[in-house]
Each structure stands twice: as C-alpha cells, then as structure tokens.
Amino acid sequence: MKPSSSSASSPHVLVLHLHYLQSGDVVEGQLSSDLLEIPEFHPTTPLSYHLNVSFEKDEVLVHGSLQLSGQAPCSRCLADLPINLKINDFTVLAPKKQDTIDLTNFLKEDILLAIPSYPKCELDAEGRCPVTGKNWKAVWQSTEASPPLSNEWSKLDKLKKKD
C-alpha cells in the first residue's frame, strides 16, 4: 500500500501524483473535513478514504470508499443528530492528460449527495423523540382531527361530464 498522495501544503485537498502510482495501487488516508463547507452539516471526524487506482489506456480509474461522521439538525425537532456516512462506490474516471489528478471536488460532490436532505430522529414506539422527549404522536393526532380539505378537483370533474 502506498501512502496518500495528497498535497503536502494543504490537508484540504486530495491530489494524486500519477508518476508515483501503478495500476492496482491503493491510496488511503484522511483529509480534514473542513473542505466540505456545508452549513447544515458539521463534521465530527476527518474524511477517511480508501481508493484503488488503475490505468486504462489514456484514462485513470479511481474507485473506493469514503467515510465521514458528523451532525445535522433534525428536520422534526431541530436537535443535532449524528450522521455516519459510508460511501462504498466512489468512482472517478479521468483522462490522463497531466501528472496529477485533483479529486477534491469529486469527494465534495459525493459527500454532499450522501448527506440526507431531511434527517429525522428515530421515534420510539410511543412516538417520542429520543433527544427532546417530545411526543409527536400526540401532535399527529391533533392534526388528524382537522376538517378535510375541500376537493377542488370535483369542480373540474363536473366540467368534464358536461361535454
């Protein structure tokens, strides 16, 4: 296994130096999670990566896994929820035009897509939030008692029948 080929000047980028790599090499390590800059997601661990590199004609294939933990606000109660991301199918196919390939933006994109859009805490059997203790079952029951919305489509259905 070869050590990470990330740039020594910054722990926020992952640049592969192709002249040091051979097909079948594994690149693994950690990057500072500050590279993400996502306001709703706060990383609590560095970004870990385990990547396999292979060369195909004039292209470089990088395939592997990413792992990151963090916190995001619950869309139900707004409490911080732990989020554990494991991306097993990180893949980049890039042309071999230069001596280096910067994977940083590809990493950011895959992580951004893996973060849940609306994370929610897991309620217990009684409908209580494990963080705040609020009973959401009672809230749902109170909203179910509201009058049903009128069916505006029925007016259009009547127009159809006249033809």
CSV table of C-alpha atoms in Angstrom, one decimal:
chain,number,residue,atom,x,y,z
A,1,MET,CA,0.0,0.0,0.0
A,2,LYS,CA,1.2,3.4,-0.9
A,3,PRO,CA,0.7,6.4,1.4
A,4,SER,CA,-1.7,9.1,0.5
A,5,SER,CA,-0.7,11.3,-2.4
A,6,SER,CA,-2.4,14.4,-1.1
A,7,SER,CA,-0.8,17.7,-1.4
A,8,ALA,CA,1.6,18.3,1.5
A,9,SER,CA,0.8,22.1,1.5
A,10,SER,CA,-2.9,21.6,2.5
A,11,PRO,CA,-4.8,18.9,4.4
A,12,HIS,CA,-7.9,20.1,2.5
A,13,VAL,CA,-7.1,18.6,-1.0
A,14,LEU,CA,-6.5,15.2,-2.4
A,15,VAL,CA,-4.2,15.3,-5.4
A,16,LEU,CA,-2.9,12.0,-6.9
A,17,HIS,CA,0.6,12.2,-8.4
A,18,LEU,CA,0.3,9.7,-11.2
A,19,HIS,CA,4.0,9.2,-11.9
A,20,TYR,CA,4.3,7.7,-8.4
A,21,LEU,CA,1.4,5.3,-8.9
A,22,GLN,CA,1.0,2.0,-10.7
A,23,SER,CA,-2.2,0.2,-11.7
A,24,GLY,CA,-3.5,-1.7,-8.7
A,25,ASP,CA,-2.1,0.6,-6.1
A,26,VAL,CA,-4.2,1.6,-3.1
A,27,VAL,CA,-4.2,5.1,-1.8
A,28,GLU,CA,-5.7,5.6,1.7
A,29,GLY,CA,-5.6,8.2,4.4
A,30,GLN,CA,-7.6,11.1,6.0
A,31,LEU,CA,-8.4,14.6,5.0
A,32,SER,CA,-9.5,17.5,7.1
A,33,SER,CA,-13.3,17.7,7.0
A,34,ASP,CA,-13.2,21.5,6.8
A,35,LEU,CA,-13.1,21.1,3.0
A,36,LEU,CA,-16.8,20.5,2.9
A,37,GLU,CA,-18.2,23.9,3.9
A,38,ILE,CA,-21.8,22.7,4.2
A,39,PRO,CA,-23.7,24.9,6.6
A,40,GLU,CA,-26.3,22.3,7.7
A,41,PHE,CA,-23.7,19.5,8.3
A,42,HIS,CA,-21.0,19.7,10.9
A,43,PRO,CA,-18.3,17.0,10.5
A,44,THR,CA,-17.0,15.5,13.7
A,45,THR,CA,-14.3,13.3,12.2
A,46,PRO,CA,-11.8,13.6,9.4
A,47,LEU,CA,-12.8,12.3,6.0
A,48,SER,CA,-11.3,8.8,5.6
A,49,TYR,CA,-10.7,7.4,2.1
A,50,HIS,CA,-9.5,4.0,0.7
A,51,LEU,CA,-9.0,4.2,-3.1
A,52,ASN,CA,-7.9,1.8,-5.7
A,53,VAL,CA,-6.1,3.2,-8.8
A,54,SER,CA,-5.9,1.6,-12.2
A,55,PHE,CA,-4.8,2.8,-15.6
A,56,GLU,CA,-6.8,2.1,-18.7
A,57,LYS,CA,-5.2,3.4,-22.0
A,58,ASP,CA,-5.3,7.2,-21.6
A,59,GLU,CA,-7.6,7.2,-18.5
A,60,VAL,CA,-7.2,6.8,-14.8
A,61,LEU,CA,-9.9,5.0,-12.8
A,62,VAL,CA,-10.1,5.7,-9.1
A,63,HIS,CA,-12.6,3.6,-7.2
A,64,GLY,CA,-13.1,3.1,-3.5
A,65,SER,CA,-14.8,4.1,-0.3
A,66,LEU,CA,-15.2,7.3,1.8
A,67,GLN,CA,-16.2,7.5,5.4
A,68,LEU,CA,-17.2,10.6,7.4
A,69,SER,CA,-19.2,11.3,10.6
A,70,GLY,CA,-20.9,14.5,11.6
A,71,GLN,CA,-24.0,16.1,12.9
A,72,ALA,CA,-27.0,17.7,11.2
A,73,PRO,CA,-30.2,19.3,12.6
A,74,CYS,CA,-33.3,17.0,12.8
A,75,SER,CA,-36.0,18.3,10.4
A,76,ARG,CA,-38.6,17.4,13.1
A,77,CYS,CA,-37.2,18.6,16.4
A,78,LEU,CA,-34.1,20.7,15.3
A,79,ALA,CA,-31.8,18.8,17.7
A,80,ASP,CA,-28.3,17.8,16.4
A,81,LEU,CA,-28.4,14.2,15.1
A,82,PRO,CA,-25.4,12.0,14.5
A,83,ILE,CA,-24.9,11.2,10.8
A,84,ASN,CA,-22.5,8.5,9.7
A,85,LEU,CA,-21.7,8.5,6.0
A,86,LYS,CA,-20.2,5.5,4.3
A,87,ILE,CA,-19.8,5.8,0.5
A,88,ASN,CA,-18.7,2.4,-0.9
A,89,ASP,CA,-18.9,3.3,-4.6
A,90,PHE,CA,-16.8,6.4,-5.0
A,91,THR,CA,-15.7,6.4,-8.6
A,92,VAL,CA,-13.8,8.8,-10.8
A,93,LEU,CA,-12.7,8.2,-14.4
A,94,ALA,CA,-10.4,11.0,-15.6
A,95,PRO,CA,-8.3,11.5,-18.7
A,96,LYS,CA,-4.6,11.0,-18.1
A,97,LYS,CA,-3.5,14.4,-19.5
A,98,GLN,CA,-1.4,15.6,-16.7
A,99,ASP,CA,0.9,14.2,-14.0
A,100,THR,CA,-1.7,14.9,-11.3
A,101,ILE,CA,-5.5,14.5,-10.7
A,102,ASP,CA,-7.2,16.6,-8.1
A,103,LEU,CA,-10.0,14.5,-6.5
A,104,THR,CA,-11.1,17.2,-4.0
A,105,ASN,CA,-14.2,18.4,-5.9
A,106,PHE,CA,-15.3,14.8,-6.7
A,107,LEU,CA,-15.1,14.0,-2.9
A,108,LYS,CA,-17.1,17.0,-2.0
A,109,GLU,CA,-19.8,16.2,-4.6
A,110,ASP,CA,-20.2,12.5,-3.5
A,111,ILE,CA,-20.4,13.5,0.2
A,112,LEU,CA,-22.9,16.3,-0.5
A,113,LEU,CA,-25.1,13.8,-2.3
A,114,ALA,CA,-24.8,11.2,0.5
A,115,ILE,CA,-26.0,13.6,3.3
A,116,PRO,CA,-29.7,13.1,4.0
A,117,SER,CA,-31.8,16.0,2.7
A,118,TYR,CA,-34.1,15.9,5.7
A,119,PRO,CA,-32.6,13.9,8.6
A,120,LYS,CA,-35.1,12.8,11.2
A,121,CYS,CA,-34.6,11.3,14.6
A,122,GLU,CA,-35.9,7.8,15.2
A,123,LEU,CA,-39.1,8.0,17.3
A,124,ASP,CA,-39.8,5.3,19.9
A,125,ALA,CA,-42.9,3.1,19.9
A,126,GLU,CA,-44.9,5.8,21.7
A,127,GLY,CA,-43.8,8.5,19.2
A,128,ARG,CA,-41.4,10.3,21.4
A,129,CYS,CA,-38.2,12.0,20.2
A,130,PRO,CA,-35.1,10.3,21.8
A,131,VAL,CA,-33.4,13.7,22.0
A,132,THR,CA,-36.0,16.2,23.2
A,133,GLY,CA,-38.6,13.7,24.6
A,134,LYS,CA,-41.5,15.5,22.7
A,135,ASN,CA,-44.4,13.2,21.9
A,136,TRP,CA,-45.0,13.5,18.2
A,137,LYS,CA,-47.8,11.0,18.2
A,138,ALA,CA,-49.9,13.5,20.2
A,139,VAL,CA,-49.1,16.2,17.7
A,140,TRP,CA,-50.2,14.0,14.8
A,141,GLN,CA,-53.4,13.0,16.5
A,142,SER,CA,-54.3,16.7,17.0
A,143,THR,CA,-53.7,17.5,13.3
A,144,GLU,CA,-55.8,14.5,12.2
A,145,ALA,CA,-58.9,16.0,13.8
A,146,SER,CA,-58.8,19.0,11.5
A,147,PRO,CA,-61.5,19.2,8.8
A,148,PRO,CA,-60.6,17.6,5.5
A,149,LEU,CA,-59.7,19.9,2.7
A,150,SER,CA,-62.4,20.5,0.1
A,151,ASN,CA,-61.9,18.7,-3.1
A,152,GLU,CA,-61.2,21.4,-5.7
A,153,TRP,CA,-60.9,18.8,-8.4
A,154,SER,CA,-64.5,17.9,-8.2
A,155,LYS,CA,-65.4,21.2,-9.9
A,156,LEU,CA,-63.2,20.3,-12.8
A,157,ASP,CA,-64.7,16.8,-13.0
A,158,LYS,CA,-68.2,18.3,-13.4
A,159,LEU,CA,-67.0,20.3,-16.3
A,160,LYS,CA,-65.7,17.2,-18.0
A,161,LYS,CA,-69.0,15.4,-17.7
A,162,LYS,CA,-70.9,18.2,-19.4
A,163,ASP,CA,-69.0,17.7,-22.7
